[in-house]
Amino acid sequence: GYGWLPNRAIMFNTAMRSWGHLHLYDLADLRLAAMQAGFLLIHQQPVGESPCQQLRGLEHRSDSVVVECNKLDPRRAKRISLPLVSVLIPAYNHAYLGKAIASVLQQTYPAIEIVVVDDNPESPIRDVVHQFRRRANIRYVAHPENRGAVENYKTCLAQATGEYVKYLNDDDLLMPTAIETMVRMMEAFAGQVTLVTSKRVLIDESDAPLPDSDATLPLVPCDALIDGISAGNFMLRHTVNLIGEQTTTLFRRSDYQQTPALAFNGRDYRYNVDMAMWLELLRRGHLIYLSQPLSCLRMHAAQEQQNPVHRVPLVMNWHDLIGDGLDRGYLHDPQFLLTARRSQLMLYEELQHCDVSEVRGRLEEQLAEIQEQIRTAQTHLPAALQLPSLHQELAQIHTGCTW
């Protein structure tokens, strides 16, 4: 159940912690733990070179990893220039927008700009934003006409000026420490990590929690640094977005300068845009997953993804994601491609009761291509591959381990 982790050392570490051995840490784990505790700097020192006289000579042990952490005095920390985070809110419905903005104002991280892009001229979104203008660094941008969700995400990104980008859908919420926690992780692993995500909580129209879906089950039992390609392979093999929606993540703006915007492998995606974004980022660096819930995903009838009209293109779009992923370095093992295409066929079974008359020709082309790739992949494997269910694979690693 740990095959998607990048190497055997991390597999062993994760397994040991899931069995209750909570103090088996490598250097990456120690850095994560320190950042979670609020330390701003962590490093190893050569023997005899610690700047702290009391620790000099204690910088190394043969049987363990020794690191030193420095925590700045709070009075000094206030004078430090923090990286600006652009919280981008693509707005269409005003019903929950006030709650979304309020959750940003409650953040413990101070260096924030809020950008709200209004994609619905007939909705009182401007009035909702105006209520917060005296209390926040907030900018309002309006499309002259409705351009759709994808174009709204693009406009938001074009308006961002911060070092980091934090999308927040207009009906979702952030936990108070979400941005502070995620920025700490990005700063601790600068140059290695391109995406931070966390456990998210499903809520209903009244903010009441809902049971987890397959996609919101904990990705791993504790905070983890995960190889980017391994994470992408896992999602493509199971045709499921386990990282989450845009609300759930934070990334560095300079790591995502695409032409066209929000593209993957040069393709301008109209559906599964979040997956296209994550695959592009994860081929450039690693993923940090935080087991603490840092956002709330609201489920309600007015959401676009709840409309059955969008189900067919959403499902069919996985064909392009898998193909583009193959072009961009994912699914390099024939076994990975085989499981991805078999998983895609299982997903296509959902279309049996949908109206596919307008896309029947394209659907038949996709099915023929899938079947050919499966036949080709099977010729390179010694035996037929049994595809484990997503639930089975997650259940093997979810044992409630925490720090």
mmCIF file of C-alpha atoms in Angstrom:
data_model
loop_
_atom_site.group_PDB
_atom_site.id
_atom_site.type_symbol
_atom_site.label_atom_id
_atom_site.label_comp_id
_atom_site.label_asym_id
_atom_site.label_seq_id
_atom_site.Cartn_x
_atom_site.Cartn_y
_atom_site.Cartn_z
ATOM 1 C CA GLY A 1 0.000 0.000 0.000
ATOM 2 C CA TYR A 2 3.035 2.322 0.024
ATOM 3 C CA GLY A 3 4.168 1.759 -3.545
ATOM 4 C CA TRP A 4 3.482 5.338 -4.614
ATOM 5 C CA LEU A 5 6.006 6.749 -2.095
ATOM 6 C CA PRO A 6 9.335 7.791 -3.664
ATOM 7 C CA ASN A 7 11.737 5.329 -2.014
ATOM 8 C CA ARG A 8 11.950 2.433 0.435
ATOM 9 C CA ALA A 9 13.280 4.605 3.272
ATOM 10 C CA ILE A 10 10.179 6.807 3.234
ATOM 11 C CA MET A 11 7.949 3.741 2.837
ATOM 12 C CA PHE A 12 9.543 2.217 5.958
ATOM 13 C CA ASN A 13 9.297 5.484 7.883
ATOM 14 C CA THR A 14 5.622 5.954 7.029
ATOM 15 C CA ALA A 15 4.777 2.342 7.853
ATOM 16 C CA MET A 16 6.554 2.502 11.229
ATOM 17 C CA ARG A 17 4.661 5.659 12.179
ATOM 18 C CA SER A 18 1.362 4.127 11.090
ATOM 19 C CA TRP A 19 2.099 1.259 13.501
ATOM 20 C CA GLY A 20 2.445 3.671 16.403
ATOM 21 C CA HIS A 21 6.194 4.387 16.411
ATOM 22 C CA LEU A 22 5.876 8.175 16.224
ATOM 23 C CA HIS A 23 9.501 9.195 16.692
ATOM 24 C CA LEU A 24 11.179 7.552 13.725
ATOM 25 C CA TYR A 25 12.180 10.692 11.795
ATOM 26 C CA ASP A 26 14.542 11.397 8.968
ATOM 27 C CA LEU A 27 15.891 14.887 8.239
ATOM 28 C CA ALA A 28 12.919 15.862 6.084
ATOM 29 C CA ASP A 29 10.512 14.777 8.827
ATOM 30 C CA LEU A 30 12.416 16.801 11.440
ATOM 31 C CA ARG A 31 12.231 19.894 9.247
ATOM 32 C CA LEU A 32 8.492 19.442 8.842
ATOM 33 C CA ALA A 33 7.990 18.931 12.579
ATOM 34 C CA ALA A 34 10.020 22.029 13.414
ATOM 35 C CA MET A 35 8.109 24.191 10.948
ATOM 36 C CA GLN A 36 4.813 22.946 12.361
ATOM 37 C CA ALA A 37 6.037 24.056 15.807
ATOM 38 C CA GLY A 38 6.830 27.559 14.535
ATOM 39 C CA PHE A 39 10.600 27.395 14.082
ATOM 40 C CA LEU A 40 11.858 29.602 11.276
ATOM 41 C CA LEU A 41 15.224 27.932 10.618
ATOM 42 C CA ILE A 42 16.489 24.347 10.897
ATOM 43 C CA HIS A 43 19.839 22.963 9.807
ATOM 44 C CA GLN A 44 22.613 20.484 10.526
ATOM 45 C CA GLN A 45 25.998 21.724 11.753
ATOM 46 C CA PRO A 46 29.415 20.136 11.158
ATOM 47 C CA VAL A 47 31.005 18.737 14.309
ATOM 48 C CA GLY A 48 32.437 21.516 16.456
ATOM 49 C CA GLU A 49 30.937 24.361 14.423
ATOM 50 C CA SER A 50 27.662 25.101 16.201
ATOM 51 C CA PRO A 51 27.246 28.854 16.785
ATOM 52 C CA CYS A 52 25.758 27.953 20.191
ATOM 53 C CA GLN A 53 28.552 27.308 22.700
ATOM 54 C CA GLN A 54 26.402 24.955 24.810
ATOM 55 C CA LEU A 55 25.772 22.715 21.790
ATOM 56 C CA ARG A 56 29.291 22.743 20.359
ATOM 57 C CA GLY A 57 30.616 19.203 20.133
ATOM 58 C CA LEU A 58 27.132 17.691 20.232
ATOM 59 C CA GLU A 59 26.358 18.189 16.536
ATOM 60 C CA HIS A 60 26.595 14.511 15.594
ATOM 61 C CA ARG A 61 25.593 11.095 16.891
ATOM 62 C CA SER A 62 26.322 7.849 15.095
ATOM 63 C CA ASP A 63 22.850 6.439 15.712
ATOM 64 C CA SER A 64 20.614 9.449 14.979
ATOM 65 C CA VAL A 65 20.125 12.675 13.067
ATOM 66 C CA VAL A 66 20.911 15.832 15.037
ATOM 67 C CA VAL A 67 19.641 19.222 13.918
ATOM 68 C CA GLU A 68 19.537 22.684 15.466
ATOM 69 C CA CYS A 69 16.495 24.935 15.308
ATOM 70 C CA ASN A 70 16.432 28.686 15.780
ATOM 71 C CA LYS A 71 13.241 30.480 16.689
ATOM 72 C CA LEU A 72 13.280 34.250 16.316
ATOM 73 C CA ASP A 73 12.200 36.475 19.161
ATOM 74 C CA PRO A 74 8.585 37.586 18.453
ATOM 75 C CA ARG A 75 9.667 41.241 18.545
ATOM 76 C CA ARG A 76 12.184 40.576 15.789
ATOM 77 C CA ALA A 77 9.768 38.402 13.836
ATOM 78 C CA LYS A 78 7.335 41.309 13.522
ATOM 79 C CA ARG A 79 9.987 43.290 11.672
ATOM 80 C CA ILE A 80 10.677 40.538 9.166
ATOM 81 C CA SER A 81 9.252 41.076 5.698
ATOM 82 C CA LEU A 82 6.894 38.168 5.084
ATOM 83 C CA PRO A 83 6.197 36.945 1.542
ATOM 84 C CA LEU A 84 2.890 38.265 0.202
ATOM 85 C CA VAL A 85 0.146 35.720 -0.432
ATOM 86 C CA SER A 86 -2.476 36.451 -3.086
ATOM 87 C CA VAL A 87 -5.825 34.956 -2.054
ATOM 88 C CA LEU A 88 -7.751 34.667 -5.315
ATOM 89 C CA ILE A 89 -11.545 34.338 -5.170
ATOM 90 C CA PRO A 90 -13.224 33.554 -8.526
ATOM 91 C CA ALA A 91 -16.787 34.618 -7.725
ATOM 92 C CA TYR A 92 -20.037 33.686 -9.441
ATOM 93 C CA ASN A 93 -22.500 33.047 -6.602
ATOM 94 C CA HIS A 94 -22.795 35.580 -3.800
ATOM 95 C CA ALA A 95 -24.617 33.324 -1.313
ATOM 96 C CA TYR A 96 -21.499 32.171 0.584
ATOM 97 C CA LEU A 97 -19.008 34.807 -0.575
ATOM 98 C CA GLY A 98 -19.191 36.800 2.654
ATOM 99 C CA LYS A 99 -18.272 33.718 4.679
ATOM 100 C CA ALA A 100 -15.369 32.959 2.338
ATOM 101 C CA ILE A 101 -13.923 36.477 2.669
ATOM 102 C CA ALA A 102 -14.446 36.431 6.437
ATOM 103 C CA SER A 103 -12.397 33.223 6.675
ATOM 104 C CA VAL A 104 -9.510 35.057 4.975
ATOM 105 C CA LEU A 105 -9.733 37.968 7.406
ATOM 106 C CA GLN A 106 -9.430 35.495 10.294
ATOM 107 C CA GLN A 107 -6.061 34.186 9.064
ATOM 108 C CA THR A 108 -3.128 34.254 11.475
ATOM 109 C CA TYR A 109 -0.823 35.164 8.573
ATOM 110 C CA PRO A 110 -0.778 38.961 8.027
ATOM 111 C CA ALA A 111 0.794 39.472 4.558
ATOM 112 C CA ILE A 112 -2.263 38.874 2.389
ATOM 113 C CA GLU A 113 -3.931 40.539 -0.576
ATOM 114 C CA ILE A 114 -7.444 39.479 -1.591
ATOM 115 C CA VAL A 115 -8.528 39.580 -5.228
ATOM 116 C CA VAL A 116 -12.190 38.961 -6.060
ATOM 117 C CA VAL A 117 -13.063 38.530 -9.747
ATOM 118 C CA ASP A 118 -16.783 38.884 -10.460
ATOM 119 C CA ASP A 119 -17.998 36.674 -13.319
ATOM 120 C CA ASN A 120 -21.718 37.286 -12.830
ATOM 121 C CA PRO A 121 -23.008 40.767 -13.774
ATOM 122 C CA GLU A 122 -26.456 39.821 -12.440
ATOM 123 C CA SER A 123 -25.260 38.923 -8.933
ATOM 124 C CA PRO A 124 -24.701 41.424 -6.070
ATOM 125 C CA ILE A 125 -21.090 40.287 -5.655
ATOM 126 C CA ARG A 126 -19.834 43.889 -5.731
ATOM 127 C CA ASP A 127 -22.037 44.769 -2.753
ATOM 128 C CA VAL A 128 -20.714 41.819 -0.719
ATOM 129 C CA VAL A 129 -17.102 42.819 -1.415
ATOM 130 C CA HIS A 130 -17.809 46.459 -0.549
ATOM 131 C CA GLN A 131 -18.777 45.436 2.991
ATOM 132 C CA PHE A 132 -15.197 44.270 3.625
ATOM 133 C CA ARG A 133 -13.186 47.005 1.876
ATOM 134 C CA ARG A 134 -12.450 48.989 5.019
ATOM 135 C CA ARG A 135 -11.177 45.897 6.827
ATOM 136 C CA ALA A 136 -8.968 44.253 4.217
ATOM 137 C CA ASN A 137 -6.482 44.684 1.401
ATOM 138 C CA ILE A 138 -9.055 43.670 -1.180
ATOM 139 C CA ARG A 139 -9.352 44.345 -4.915
ATOM 140 C CA TYR A 140 -12.499 43.890 -6.949
ATOM 141 C CA VAL A 141 -12.362 43.086 -10.677
ATOM 142 C CA ALA A 142 -15.491 42.550 -12.786
ATOM 143 C CA HIS A 143 -15.895 40.762 -16.106
ATOM 144 C CA PRO A 144 -18.268 42.724 -18.368
ATOM 145 C CA GLU A 145 -20.010 39.442 -19.170
ATOM 146 C CA ASN A 146 -20.033 35.873 -17.888
ATOM 147 C CA ARG A 147 -16.906 34.091 -19.185
ATOM 148 C CA GLY A 148 -17.098 30.821 -17.269
ATOM 149 C CA ALA A 149 -15.180 29.314 -14.391
ATOM 150 C CA VAL A 150 -11.921 28.605 -16.229
ATOM 151 C CA GLU A 151 -11.578 32.157 -17.551
ATOM 152 C CA ASN A 152 -12.338 33.428 -14.066
ATOM 153 C CA TYR A 153 -9.452 31.373 -12.645
ATOM 154 C CA LYS A 154 -7.205 32.810 -15.370
ATOM 155 C CA THR A 155 -8.171 36.409 -14.620
ATOM 156 C CA CYS A 156 -7.557 35.828 -10.926
ATOM 157 C CA LEU A 157 -4.060 34.498 -11.590
ATOM 158 C CA ALA A 158 -3.266 37.428 -13.906
ATOM 159 C CA GLN A 159 -4.260 39.864 -11.128
ATOM 160 C CA ALA A 160 -2.057 38.246 -8.461
ATOM 161 C CA THR A 161 1.020 40.148 -7.279
ATOM 162 C CA GLY A 162 2.043 37.952 -4.330
ATOM 163 C CA GLU A 163 4.895 35.481 -4.144
ATOM 164 C CA TYR A 164 2.400 32.753 -3.266
ATOM 165 C CA VAL A 165 -1.028 31.959 -4.696
ATOM 166 C CA LYS A 166 -3.942 30.676 -2.607
ATOM 167 C CA TYR A 167 -7.182 30.167 -4.504
ATOM 168 C CA LEU A 168 -10.411 30.210 -2.525
ATOM 169 C CA ASN A 169 -13.635 29.271 -4.285
ATOM 170 C CA ASP A 170 -16.501 31.606 -3.428
ATOM 171 C CA ASP A 171 -18.402 28.968 -1.419
ATOM 172 C CA ASP A 172 -15.473 27.416 0.500
ATOM 173 C CA LEU A 173 -13.759 28.318 3.778
ATOM 174 C CA LEU A 174 -10.202 28.431 5.139
ATOM 175 C CA MET A 175 -9.213 27.390 8.643
ATOM 176 C CA PRO A 176 -7.542 30.282 10.558
ATOM 177 C CA THR A 177 -3.993 28.864 10.359
ATOM 178 C CA ALA A 178 -4.219 27.619 6.746
ATOM 179 C CA ILE A 179 -2.050 30.215 5.029
ATOM 180 C CA GLU A 180 0.517 30.527 7.821
ATOM 181 C CA THR A 181 1.015 26.756 7.955
ATOM 182 C CA MET A 182 1.329 26.360 4.185
ATOM 183 C CA VAL A 183 3.744 29.269 3.743
ATOM 184 C CA ARG A 184 5.978 27.812 6.462
ATOM 185 C CA MET A 185 6.151 24.551 4.564
ATOM 186 C CA MET A 186 7.006 26.253 1.273
ATOM 187 C CA GLU A 187 9.681 28.386 2.915
ATOM 188 C CA ALA A 188 11.204 25.381 4.691
ATOM 189 C CA PHE A 189 11.513 23.433 1.438
ATOM 190 C CA ALA A 190 12.273 26.259 -0.986
ATOM 191 C CA GLY A 191 13.552 24.880 -4.284
ATOM 192 C CA GLN A 192 12.215 21.385 -3.597
ATOM 193 C CA VAL A 193 8.450 21.702 -3.136
ATOM 194 C CA THR A 194 6.102 23.234 -5.699
ATOM 195 C CA LEU A 195 2.742 22.426 -4.091
ATOM 196 C CA VAL A 196 1.299 22.210 -0.582
ATOM 197 C CA THR A 197 -2.076 20.637 0.139
ATOM 198 C CA SER A 198 -3.923 19.346 3.185
ATOM 199 C CA LYS A 199 -6.808 17.273 4.396
ATOM 200 C CA ARG A 200 -10.096 19.068 3.683
ATOM 201 C CA VAL A 201 -13.471 18.829 5.349
ATOM 202 C CA LEU A 202 -16.724 18.510 3.421
ATOM 203 C CA ILE A 203 -19.502 20.816 4.670
ATOM 204 C CA ASP A 204 -23.111 21.450 3.652
ATOM 205 C CA GLU A 205 -25.077 24.649 3.066
ATOM 206 C CA SER A 206 -25.236 25.298 6.820
ATOM 207 C CA ASP A 207 -21.508 24.684 7.463
ATOM 208 C CA ALA A 208 -22.277 21.287 9.050
ATOM 209 C CA PRO A 209 -19.592 18.629 8.376
ATOM 210 C CA LEU A 210 -20.325 15.813 5.926
ATOM 211 C CA PRO A 211 -18.779 12.327 5.729
ATOM 212 C CA ASP A 212 -15.590 11.934 3.683
ATOM 213 C CA SER A 213 -15.805 10.894 0.065
ATOM 214 C CA ASP A 214 -13.150 8.696 -1.559
ATOM 215 C CA ALA A 215 -11.409 11.856 -2.781
ATOM 216 C CA THR A 216 -11.251 13.466 0.687
ATOM 217 C CA LEU A 217 -9.921 10.474 2.626
ATOM 218 C CA PRO A 218 -6.518 11.212 4.211
ATOM 219 C CA LEU A 219 -3.831 10.790 1.582
ATOM 220 C CA VAL A 220 -1.347 9.498 4.175
ATOM 221 C CA PRO A 221 -1.725 9.020 7.954
ATOM 222 C CA CYS A 222 0.561 11.935 8.869
ATOM 223 C CA ASP A 223 2.272 14.991 7.387
ATOM 224 C CA ALA A 224 4.508 13.924 4.503
ATOM 225 C CA LEU A 225 6.880 15.091 1.819
ATOM 226 C CA ILE A 226 5.897 13.179 -1.334
ATOM 227 C CA ASP A 227 7.767 12.860 -4.606
ATOM 228 C CA GLY A 228 5.931 14.902 -7.250
ATOM 229 C CA ILE A 229 5.980 12.334 -10.051
ATOM 230 C CA SER A 230 4.876 9.596 -7.636
ATOM 231 C CA ALA A 231 1.893 11.694 -6.528
ATOM 232 C CA GLY A 232 0.928 12.402 -10.139
ATOM 233 C CA ASN A 233 1.229 8.739 -11.070
ATOM 234 C CA PHE A 234 -1.007 7.752 -8.176
ATOM 235 C CA MET A 235 -3.793 10.154 -9.220
ATOM 236 C CA LEU A 236 -3.605 9.211 -12.901
ATOM 237 C CA ARG A 237 -3.639 5.497 -12.093
ATOM 238 C CA HIS A 238 -6.830 5.924 -10.064
ATOM 239 C CA THR A 239 -8.402 8.747 -12.148
ATOM 240 C CA VAL A 240 -9.091 10.722 -8.981
ATOM 241 C CA ASN A 241 -7.911 14.093 -7.702
ATOM 242 C CA LEU A 242 -6.599 13.300 -4.225
ATOM 243 C CA ILE A 243 -4.775 16.622 -3.855
ATOM 244 C CA GLY A 244 -8.000 18.565 -3.843
ATOM 245 C CA GLU A 245 -9.620 21.551 -5.450
ATOM 246 C CA GLN A 246 -7.923 24.937 -5.892
ATOM 247 C CA THR A 247 -9.108 26.004 -2.420
ATOM 248 C CA THR A 248 -7.077 23.233 -0.794
ATOM 249 C CA THR A 249 -3.622 24.183 -2.097
ATOM 250 C CA LEU A 250 -0.934 26.850 -2.091
ATOM 251 C CA PHE A 251 1.860 27.262 -4.640
ATOM 252 C CA ARG A 252 4.564 29.735 -5.624
ATOM 253 C CA ARG A 253 3.434 32.021 -8.427
ATOM 254 C CA SER A 254 6.817 31.835 -10.200
ATOM 255 C CA ASP A 255 6.497 28.028 -10.398
ATOM 256 C CA TYR A 256 3.388 28.306 -12.531
ATOM 257 C CA GLN A 257 3.975 30.603 -15.495
ATOM 258 C CA GLN A 258 2.155 28.741 -18.264
ATOM 259 C CA THR A 259 1.199 29.694 -21.813
ATOM 260 C CA PRO A 260 -1.715 29.469 -22.200
ATOM 261 C CA ALA A 261 -2.584 30.050 -18.547
ATOM 262 C CA LEU A 262 -3.685 26.962 -16.574
ATOM 263 C CA ALA A 263 -2.472 24.699 -19.405
ATOM 264 C CA PHE A 264 -0.845 21.296 -19.134
ATOM 265 C CA ASN A 265 1.376 19.985 -21.931
ATOM 266 C CA GLY A 266 0.249 22.995 -23.978
ATOM 267 C CA ARG A 267 -3.406 21.945 -23.815
ATOM 268 C CA ASP A 268 -5.958 24.522 -22.649
ATOM 269 C CA TYR A 269 -8.135 22.465 -20.310
ATOM 270 C CA ARG A 270 -11.794 23.367 -19.825
ATOM 271 C CA TYR A 271 -12.566 20.569 -17.351
ATOM 272 C CA ASN A 272 -10.414 19.031 -14.593
ATOM 273 C CA VAL A 273 -8.414 22.260 -14.601
ATOM 274 C CA ASP A 274 -7.233 21.632 -11.048
ATOM 275 C CA MET A 275 -5.731 18.276 -12.043
ATOM 276 C CA ALA A 276 -4.007 19.889 -15.026
ATOM 277 C CA MET A 277 -2.498 22.501 -12.686
ATOM 278 C CA TRP A 278 -1.287 19.945 -10.150
ATOM 279 C CA LEU A 279 0.308 17.721 -12.793
ATOM 280 C CA GLU A 280 2.170 20.691 -14.243
ATOM 281 C CA LEU A 281 3.452 21.758 -10.817
ATOM 282 C CA LEU A 282 4.353 18.245 -9.643
ATOM 283 C CA ARG A 283 6.565 17.532 -12.625
ATOM 284 C CA ARG A 284 8.675 20.487 -11.408
ATOM 285 C CA GLY A 285 8.912 19.595 -7.713
ATOM 286 C CA HIS A 286 7.524 17.713 -4.751
ATOM 287 C CA LEU A 287 4.271 17.777 -2.796
ATOM 288 C CA ILE A 288 3.758 18.398 0.907
ATOM 289 C CA TYR A 289 0.611 16.859 2.364
ATOM 290 C CA LEU A 290 -0.608 18.113 5.763
ATOM 291 C CA SER A 291 -2.904 15.781 7.655
ATOM 292 C CA GLN A 292 -4.481 18.661 9.608
ATOM 293 C CA PRO A 293 -7.662 19.930 7.864
ATOM 294 C CA LEU A 294 -6.967 23.474 6.641
ATOM 295 C CA SER A 295 -9.967 24.121 4.386
ATOM 296 C CA CYS A 296 -13.672 23.322 4.042
ATOM 297 C CA LEU A 297 -15.180 22.273 0.732
ATOM 298 C CA ARG A 298 -18.860 23.147 0.546
ATOM 299 C CA MET A 299 -21.288 20.824 -1.216
ATOM 300 C CA HIS A 300 -24.544 22.317 -2.498
ATOM 301 C CA ALA A 301 -26.952 21.941 -5.406
ATOM 302 C CA ALA A 302 -25.906 25.169 -7.171
ATOM 303 C CA GLN A 303 -22.355 23.944 -7.865
ATOM 304 C CA GLU A 304 -21.394 23.447 -11.501
ATOM 305 C CA GLN A 305 -19.886 20.019 -10.825
ATOM 306 C CA GLN A 306 -23.235 18.847 -9.445
ATOM 307 C CA ASN A 307 -24.854 19.506 -12.844
ATOM 308 C CA PRO A 308 -25.135 16.182 -14.763
ATOM 309 C CA VAL A 309 -24.568 18.083 -18.034
ATOM 310 C CA HIS A 310 -20.888 18.426 -17.092
ATOM 311 C CA ARG A 311 -20.377 14.794 -16.091
ATOM 312 C CA VAL A 312 -19.664 13.462 -19.596
ATOM 313 C CA PRO A 313 -16.905 15.970 -20.502
ATOM 314 C CA LEU A 314 -15.410 15.662 -17.008
ATOM 315 C CA VAL A 315 -15.076 11.902 -17.409
ATOM 316 C CA MET A 316 -13.853 12.060 -21.006
ATOM 317 C CA ASN A 317 -11.277 14.697 -20.076
ATOM 318 C CA TRP A 318 -9.334 12.072 -18.123
ATOM 319 C CA HIS A 319 -8.299 10.595 -21.463
ATOM 320 C CA ASP A 320 -6.354 13.763 -22.281
ATOM 321 C CA LEU A 321 -4.911 14.021 -18.764
ATOM 322 C CA ILE A 322 -3.487 10.495 -18.990
ATOM 323 C CA GLY A 323 -2.130 11.075 -22.499
ATOM 324 C CA ASP A 324 -0.577 14.433 -21.632
ATOM 325 C CA GLY A 325 0.773 12.964 -18.411
ATOM 326 C CA LEU A 326 2.513 10.265 -20.438
ATOM 327 C CA ASP A 327 4.092 12.977 -22.615
ATOM 328 C CA ARG A 328 5.263 14.903 -19.531
ATOM 329 C CA GLY A 329 7.066 12.087 -17.735
ATOM 330 C CA TYR A 330 4.286 10.373 -15.817
ATOM 331 C CA LEU A 331 3.223 6.714 -16.163
ATOM 332 C CA HIS A 332 6.653 5.696 -17.480
ATOM 333 C CA ASP A 333 6.144 2.113 -16.317
ATOM 334 C CA PRO A 334 3.850 0.050 -18.625
ATOM 335 C CA GLN A 335 2.154 -1.249 -15.470
ATOM 336 C CA PHE A 336 1.250 2.324 -14.465
ATOM 337 C CA LEU A 337 -0.239 3.090 -17.883
ATOM 338 C CA LEU A 338 -2.171 -0.174 -17.836
ATOM 339 C CA THR A 339 -3.721 0.561 -14.445
ATOM 340 C CA ALA A 340 -4.538 4.130 -15.512
ATOM 341 C CA ARG A 341 -6.378 3.010 -18.653
ATOM 342 C CA ARG A 342 -8.218 0.228 -16.788
ATOM 343 C CA SER A 343 -9.231 2.729 -14.153
ATOM 344 C CA GLN A 344 -10.428 5.025 -16.923
ATOM 345 C CA LEU A 345 -12.616 2.255 -18.334
ATOM 346 C CA MET A 346 -14.176 1.776 -14.906
ATOM 347 C CA LEU A 347 -14.883 5.511 -14.838
ATOM 348 C CA TYR A 348 -16.498 5.307 -18.284
ATOM 349 C CA GLU A 349 -19.011 2.816 -16.928
ATOM 350 C CA GLU A 350 -20.685 5.800 -15.266
ATOM 351 C CA LEU A 351 -21.597 7.134 -18.709
ATOM 352 C CA GLN A 352 -23.881 4.202 -19.554
ATOM 353 C CA HIS A 353 -26.916 6.149 -18.331
ATOM 354 C CA CYS A 354 -25.823 9.542 -19.706
ATOM 355 C CA ASP A 355 -26.695 11.160 -23.024
ATOM 356 C CA VAL A 356 -23.515 10.861 -25.103
ATOM 357 C CA SER A 357 -25.119 11.438 -28.515
ATOM 358 C CA GLU A 358 -23.169 14.662 -29.144
ATOM 359 C CA VAL A 359 -19.790 13.092 -28.333
ATOM 360 C CA ARG A 360 -20.372 9.495 -29.413
ATOM 361 C CA GLY A 361 -17.775 9.629 -32.192
ATOM 362 C CA ARG A 362 -15.067 11.019 -29.922
ATOM 363 C CA LEU A 363 -16.007 8.568 -27.176
ATOM 364 C CA GLU A 364 -15.653 5.595 -29.542
ATOM 365 C CA GLU A 365 -12.217 6.883 -30.638
ATOM 366 C CA GLN A 366 -11.118 7.127 -27.014
ATOM 367 C CA LEU A 367 -12.337 3.622 -26.200
ATOM 368 C CA ALA A 368 -10.492 2.170 -29.196
ATOM 369 C CA GLU A 369 -7.286 3.953 -28.167
ATOM 370 C CA ILE A 370 -7.650 2.756 -24.563
ATOM 371 C CA GLN A 371 -8.143 -0.859 -25.623
ATOM 372 C CA GLU A 372 -5.099 -0.697 -27.908
ATOM 373 C CA GLN A 373 -2.906 0.743 -25.147
ATOM 374 C CA ILE A 374 -4.098 -1.962 -22.744
ATOM 375 C CA ARG A 375 -3.225 -4.696 -25.256
ATOM 376 C CA THR A 376 0.208 -3.152 -25.837
ATOM 377 C CA ALA A 377 0.932 -2.765 -22.136
ATOM 378 C CA GLN A 378 -0.126 -6.334 -21.367
ATOM 379 C CA THR A 379 2.409 -7.702 -23.849
ATOM 380 C CA HIS A 380 5.160 -6.151 -21.697
ATOM 381 C CA LEU A 381 3.897 -7.614 -18.422
ATOM 382 C CA PRO A 382 4.337 -11.228 -17.238
ATOM 383 C CA ALA A 383 0.750 -11.602 -16.020
ATOM 384 C CA ALA A 384 -2.539 -9.767 -15.935
ATOM 385 C CA LEU A 385 -2.433 -6.928 -13.439
ATOM 386 C CA GLN A 386 -5.077 -6.748 -10.721
ATOM 387 C CA LEU A 387 -6.126 -3.133 -10.135
ATOM 388 C CA PRO A 388 -6.698 -2.432 -6.404
ATOM 389 C CA SER A 389 -9.515 -0.093 -5.541
ATOM 390 C CA LEU A 390 -8.702 3.387 -4.334
ATOM 391 C CA HIS A 391 -10.407 2.643 -1.025
ATOM 392 C CA GLN A 392 -8.360 -0.524 -0.518
ATOM 393 C CA GLU A 393 -5.082 1.235 -1.237
ATOM 394 C CA LEU A 394 -5.826 4.141 1.092
ATOM 395 C CA ALA A 395 -7.126 1.853 3.829
ATOM 396 C CA GLN A 396 -3.763 0.127 3.982
ATOM 397 C CA ILE A 397 -1.983 3.358 4.929
ATOM 398 C CA HIS A 398 -4.673 5.167 6.941
ATOM 399 C CA THR A 399 -4.220 4.173 10.553
ATOM 400 C CA GLY A 400 -4.663 7.525 12.273
ATOM 401 C CA CYS A 401 -0.969 8.295 12.778
ATOM 402 C CA THR A 402 -0.305 11.918 13.777
ATOM 403 C CA TRP A 403 2.539 14.024 15.037
#
